[in-house]
Amino acid sequence: MVVEDLVGEFSVIGSNQNEGKNEYKGTLSITLDSNNRIIANWLIGKEQKQTGYGFFNDNILVINFQYLDDDEYVYKGVVVYRCLNKDILDGFWSEELGDPKFLGYERCFRIQVDAQTNC
């Protein structure tokens, strides 16, 4: 695989970094900057936006991410995905203020676009 294979939209299923492992769903959009570095944008649920920047090597994708909570506090973390193929990413993540006894988990599935209808 090459980094260009990862560009696109993914549906996300994940669990939070806590004992309860609260589940969530969302989307992940991956694009590249002019240096072929990863630009990531998540939408968790219908309202929580997260952004990240990262790199890809040996089928491993690493992204440093951040987001604002309702109180305008910036949370930061890192997610590591094993790219099973260009359509499935299997990952784990941790935030700086998350429970250090646990990791969060995500699995991302490429959203297929029908070339004929463009949707």
PDB file of C-alpha atoms in Angstrom:
ATOM      1  CA  MET A   1       0.000   0.000   0.000  1.00  0.00           C
ATOM      2  CA  VAL A   2       0.964   3.628  -0.527  1.00  0.00           C
ATOM      3  CA  VAL A   3      -0.323   6.684   1.327  1.00  0.00           C
ATOM      4  CA  GLU A   4      -2.527   7.733  -1.611  1.00  0.00           C
ATOM      5  CA  ASP A   5      -4.541   4.509  -1.127  1.00  0.00           C
ATOM      6  CA  LEU A   6      -5.890   5.901   2.165  1.00  0.00           C
ATOM      7  CA  VAL A   7      -7.497   9.044   0.753  1.00  0.00           C
ATOM      8  CA  GLY A   8     -11.275   8.940   1.114  1.00  0.00           C
ATOM      9  CA  GLU A   9     -14.213   8.679   3.493  1.00  0.00           C
ATOM     10  CA  PHE A  10     -14.644   6.014   6.170  1.00  0.00           C
ATOM     11  CA  SER A  11     -17.399   5.068   8.573  1.00  0.00           C
ATOM     12  CA  VAL A  12     -16.110   4.675  12.135  1.00  0.00           C
ATOM     13  CA  ILE A  13     -17.183   2.382  14.957  1.00  0.00           C
ATOM     14  CA  GLY A  14     -15.308   2.890  18.210  1.00  0.00           C
ATOM     15  CA  SER A  15     -15.199   2.627  21.968  1.00  0.00           C
ATOM     16  CA  ASN A  16     -13.973   5.240  24.423  1.00  0.00           C
ATOM     17  CA  GLN A  17     -10.924   5.182  26.674  1.00  0.00           C
ATOM     18  CA  ASN A  18     -12.720   4.249  29.871  1.00  0.00           C
ATOM     19  CA  GLU A  19     -13.872   1.274  31.896  1.00  0.00           C
ATOM     20  CA  GLY A  20     -17.366   1.360  30.408  1.00  0.00           C
ATOM     21  CA  LYS A  21     -16.010   1.322  26.833  1.00  0.00           C
ATOM     22  CA  ASN A  22     -18.893   3.540  25.687  1.00  0.00           C
ATOM     23  CA  GLU A  23     -19.378   2.965  21.970  1.00  0.00           C
ATOM     24  CA  TYR A  24     -19.668   5.650  19.309  1.00  0.00           C
ATOM     25  CA  LYS A  25     -20.085   5.971  15.564  1.00  0.00           C
ATOM     26  CA  GLY A  26     -18.948   8.603  13.129  1.00  0.00           C
ATOM     27  CA  THR A  27     -17.009   9.316   9.978  1.00  0.00           C
ATOM     28  CA  LEU A  28     -13.366   9.890   9.102  1.00  0.00           C
ATOM     29  CA  SER A  29     -12.170  11.851   6.076  1.00  0.00           C
ATOM     30  CA  ILE A  30      -8.551  11.411   4.987  1.00  0.00           C
ATOM     31  CA  THR A  31      -6.788  13.777   2.579  1.00  0.00           C
ATOM     32  CA  LEU A  32      -3.124  14.585   1.917  1.00  0.00           C
ATOM     33  CA  ASP A  33      -1.188  17.833   2.130  1.00  0.00           C
ATOM     34  CA  SER A  34       1.392  18.932  -0.460  1.00  0.00           C
ATOM     35  CA  ASN A  35       4.038  16.744   1.240  1.00  0.00           C
ATOM     36  CA  ASN A  36       1.820  13.616   1.236  1.00  0.00           C
ATOM     37  CA  ARG A  37       1.240  13.874   4.973  1.00  0.00           C
ATOM     38  CA  ILE A  38      -2.123  12.780   6.333  1.00  0.00           C
ATOM     39  CA  ILE A  39      -4.865  15.306   7.130  1.00  0.00           C
ATOM     40  CA  ALA A  40      -7.696  13.675   9.097  1.00  0.00           C
ATOM     41  CA  ASN A  41     -11.132  15.009  10.011  1.00  0.00           C
ATOM     42  CA  TRP A  42     -13.523  13.030  12.185  1.00  0.00           C
ATOM     43  CA  LEU A  43     -17.154  13.718  12.922  1.00  0.00           C
ATOM     44  CA  ILE A  44     -18.140  11.681  15.975  1.00  0.00           C
ATOM     45  CA  GLY A  45     -21.872  11.362  16.415  1.00  0.00           C
ATOM     46  CA  LYS A  46     -23.447  14.304  14.692  1.00  0.00           C
ATOM     47  CA  GLU A  47     -21.550  17.133  16.362  1.00  0.00           C
ATOM     48  CA  GLN A  48     -18.053  16.433  17.730  1.00  0.00           C
ATOM     49  CA  LYS A  49     -15.427  17.510  15.184  1.00  0.00           C
ATOM     50  CA  GLN A  50     -11.857  16.328  15.557  1.00  0.00           C
ATOM     51  CA  THR A  51      -8.821  17.160  13.414  1.00  0.00           C
ATOM     52  CA  GLY A  52      -5.495  15.461  13.049  1.00  0.00           C
ATOM     53  CA  TYR A  53      -2.228  15.286  11.158  1.00  0.00           C
ATOM     54  CA  GLY A  54      -0.067  12.253  10.677  1.00  0.00           C
ATOM     55  CA  PHE A  55       2.040   9.925   8.619  1.00  0.00           C
ATOM     56  CA  PHE A  56       1.948   6.477   7.045  1.00  0.00           C
ATOM     57  CA  ASN A  57       4.672   3.827   6.933  1.00  0.00           C
ATOM     58  CA  ASP A  58       4.711   0.039   6.514  1.00  0.00           C
ATOM     59  CA  ASN A  59       0.872  -0.154   6.574  1.00  0.00           C
ATOM     60  CA  ILE A  60       0.764   1.738   9.892  1.00  0.00           C
ATOM     61  CA  LEU A  61      -1.035   5.086  10.073  1.00  0.00           C
ATOM     62  CA  VAL A  62      -0.269   7.387  13.041  1.00  0.00           C
ATOM     63  CA  ILE A  63      -2.319  10.546  13.610  1.00  0.00           C
ATOM     64  CA  ASN A  64      -2.016  13.185  16.325  1.00  0.00           C
ATOM     65  CA  PHE A  65      -5.513  14.549  16.901  1.00  0.00           C
ATOM     66  CA  GLN A  66      -7.304  17.247  18.877  1.00  0.00           C
ATOM     67  CA  TYR A  67     -10.795  18.553  19.526  1.00  0.00           C
ATOM     68  CA  LEU A  68     -12.657  21.151  21.580  1.00  0.00           C
ATOM     69  CA  ASP A  69     -15.097  20.037  24.256  1.00  0.00           C
ATOM     70  CA  ASP A  70     -18.259  21.905  25.196  1.00  0.00           C
ATOM     71  CA  ASP A  71     -16.284  24.050  27.662  1.00  0.00           C
ATOM     72  CA  GLU A  72     -13.798  25.080  24.937  1.00  0.00           C
ATOM     73  CA  TYR A  73     -11.020  22.897  26.419  1.00  0.00           C
ATOM     74  CA  VAL A  74      -8.694  21.365  23.788  1.00  0.00           C
ATOM     75  CA  TYR A  75      -8.183  17.621  24.171  1.00  0.00           C
ATOM     76  CA  LYS A  76      -5.185  16.020  22.422  1.00  0.00           C
ATOM     77  CA  GLY A  77      -4.262  12.450  21.674  1.00  0.00           C
ATOM     78  CA  VAL A  78      -2.828   9.977  19.226  1.00  0.00           C
ATOM     79  CA  VAL A  79      -4.426   7.183  17.200  1.00  0.00           C
ATOM     80  CA  VAL A  80      -2.557   4.299  15.579  1.00  0.00           C
ATOM     81  CA  TYR A  81      -4.226   2.342  12.788  1.00  0.00           C
ATOM     82  CA  ARG A  82      -3.064  -0.920  11.284  1.00  0.00           C
ATOM     83  CA  CYS A  83      -4.177  -0.714   7.657  1.00  0.00           C
ATOM     84  CA  LEU A  84      -5.544  -4.191   6.994  1.00  0.00           C
ATOM     85  CA  ASN A  85      -6.139  -3.070   3.423  1.00  0.00           C
ATOM     86  CA  LYS A  86      -7.080   0.223   1.734  1.00  0.00           C
ATOM     87  CA  ASP A  87     -10.686  -0.194   2.903  1.00  0.00           C
ATOM     88  CA  ILE A  88     -10.310  -1.286   6.555  1.00  0.00           C
ATOM     89  CA  LEU A  89      -8.342   0.457   9.310  1.00  0.00           C
ATOM     90  CA  ASP A  90      -8.027  -1.171  12.735  1.00  0.00           C
ATOM     91  CA  GLY A  91      -6.840   1.153  15.470  1.00  0.00           C
ATOM     92  CA  PHE A  92      -6.359   2.118  19.078  1.00  0.00           C
ATOM     93  CA  TRP A  93      -6.041   5.562  20.633  1.00  0.00           C
ATOM     94  CA  SER A  94      -5.308   7.476  23.807  1.00  0.00           C
ATOM     95  CA  GLU A  95      -5.969  11.046  24.962  1.00  0.00           C
ATOM     96  CA  GLU A  96      -3.717  12.958  27.321  1.00  0.00           C
ATOM     97  CA  LEU A  97      -6.492  13.249  29.947  1.00  0.00           C
ATOM     98  CA  GLY A  98      -8.079   9.846  29.303  1.00  0.00           C
ATOM     99  CA  ASP A  99      -8.037   7.035  31.848  1.00  0.00           C
ATOM    100  CA  PRO A 100      -4.446   5.695  31.572  1.00  0.00           C
ATOM    101  CA  LYS A 101      -5.639   2.165  32.448  1.00  0.00           C
ATOM    102  CA  PHE A 102      -7.530   1.877  29.156  1.00  0.00           C
ATOM    103  CA  LEU A 103      -7.211   2.479  25.422  1.00  0.00           C
ATOM    104  CA  GLY A 104      -9.917   3.545  23.015  1.00  0.00           C
ATOM    105  CA  TYR A 105     -10.486   1.441  19.907  1.00  0.00           C
ATOM    106  CA  GLU A 106     -11.702   2.206  16.389  1.00  0.00           C
ATOM    107  CA  ARG A 107     -12.418   0.283  13.249  1.00  0.00           C
ATOM    108  CA  CYS A 108     -12.904   2.257  10.043  1.00  0.00           C
ATOM    109  CA  PHE A 109     -14.567   0.998   6.855  1.00  0.00           C
ATOM    110  CA  ARG A 110     -14.252   2.827   3.541  1.00  0.00           C
ATOM    111  CA  ILE A 111     -17.498   4.348   2.326  1.00  0.00           C
ATOM    112  CA  GLN A 112     -17.800   3.108  -1.243  1.00  0.00           C
ATOM    113  CA  VAL A 113     -18.782   5.673  -3.847  1.00  0.00           C
ATOM    114  CA  ASP A 114     -20.725   4.408  -6.845  1.00  0.00           C
ATOM    115  CA  ALA A 115     -18.913   5.813  -9.895  1.00  0.00           C
ATOM    116  CA  GLN A 116     -22.119   5.837 -11.973  1.00  0.00           C
ATOM    117  CA  THR A 117     -24.269   7.805  -9.526  1.00  0.00           C
ATOM    118  CA  ASN A 118     -21.395   9.521  -7.697  1.00  0.00           C
ATOM    119  CA  CYS A 119     -22.848   8.585  -4.301  1.00  0.00           C
TER     120      CYS A 119
END
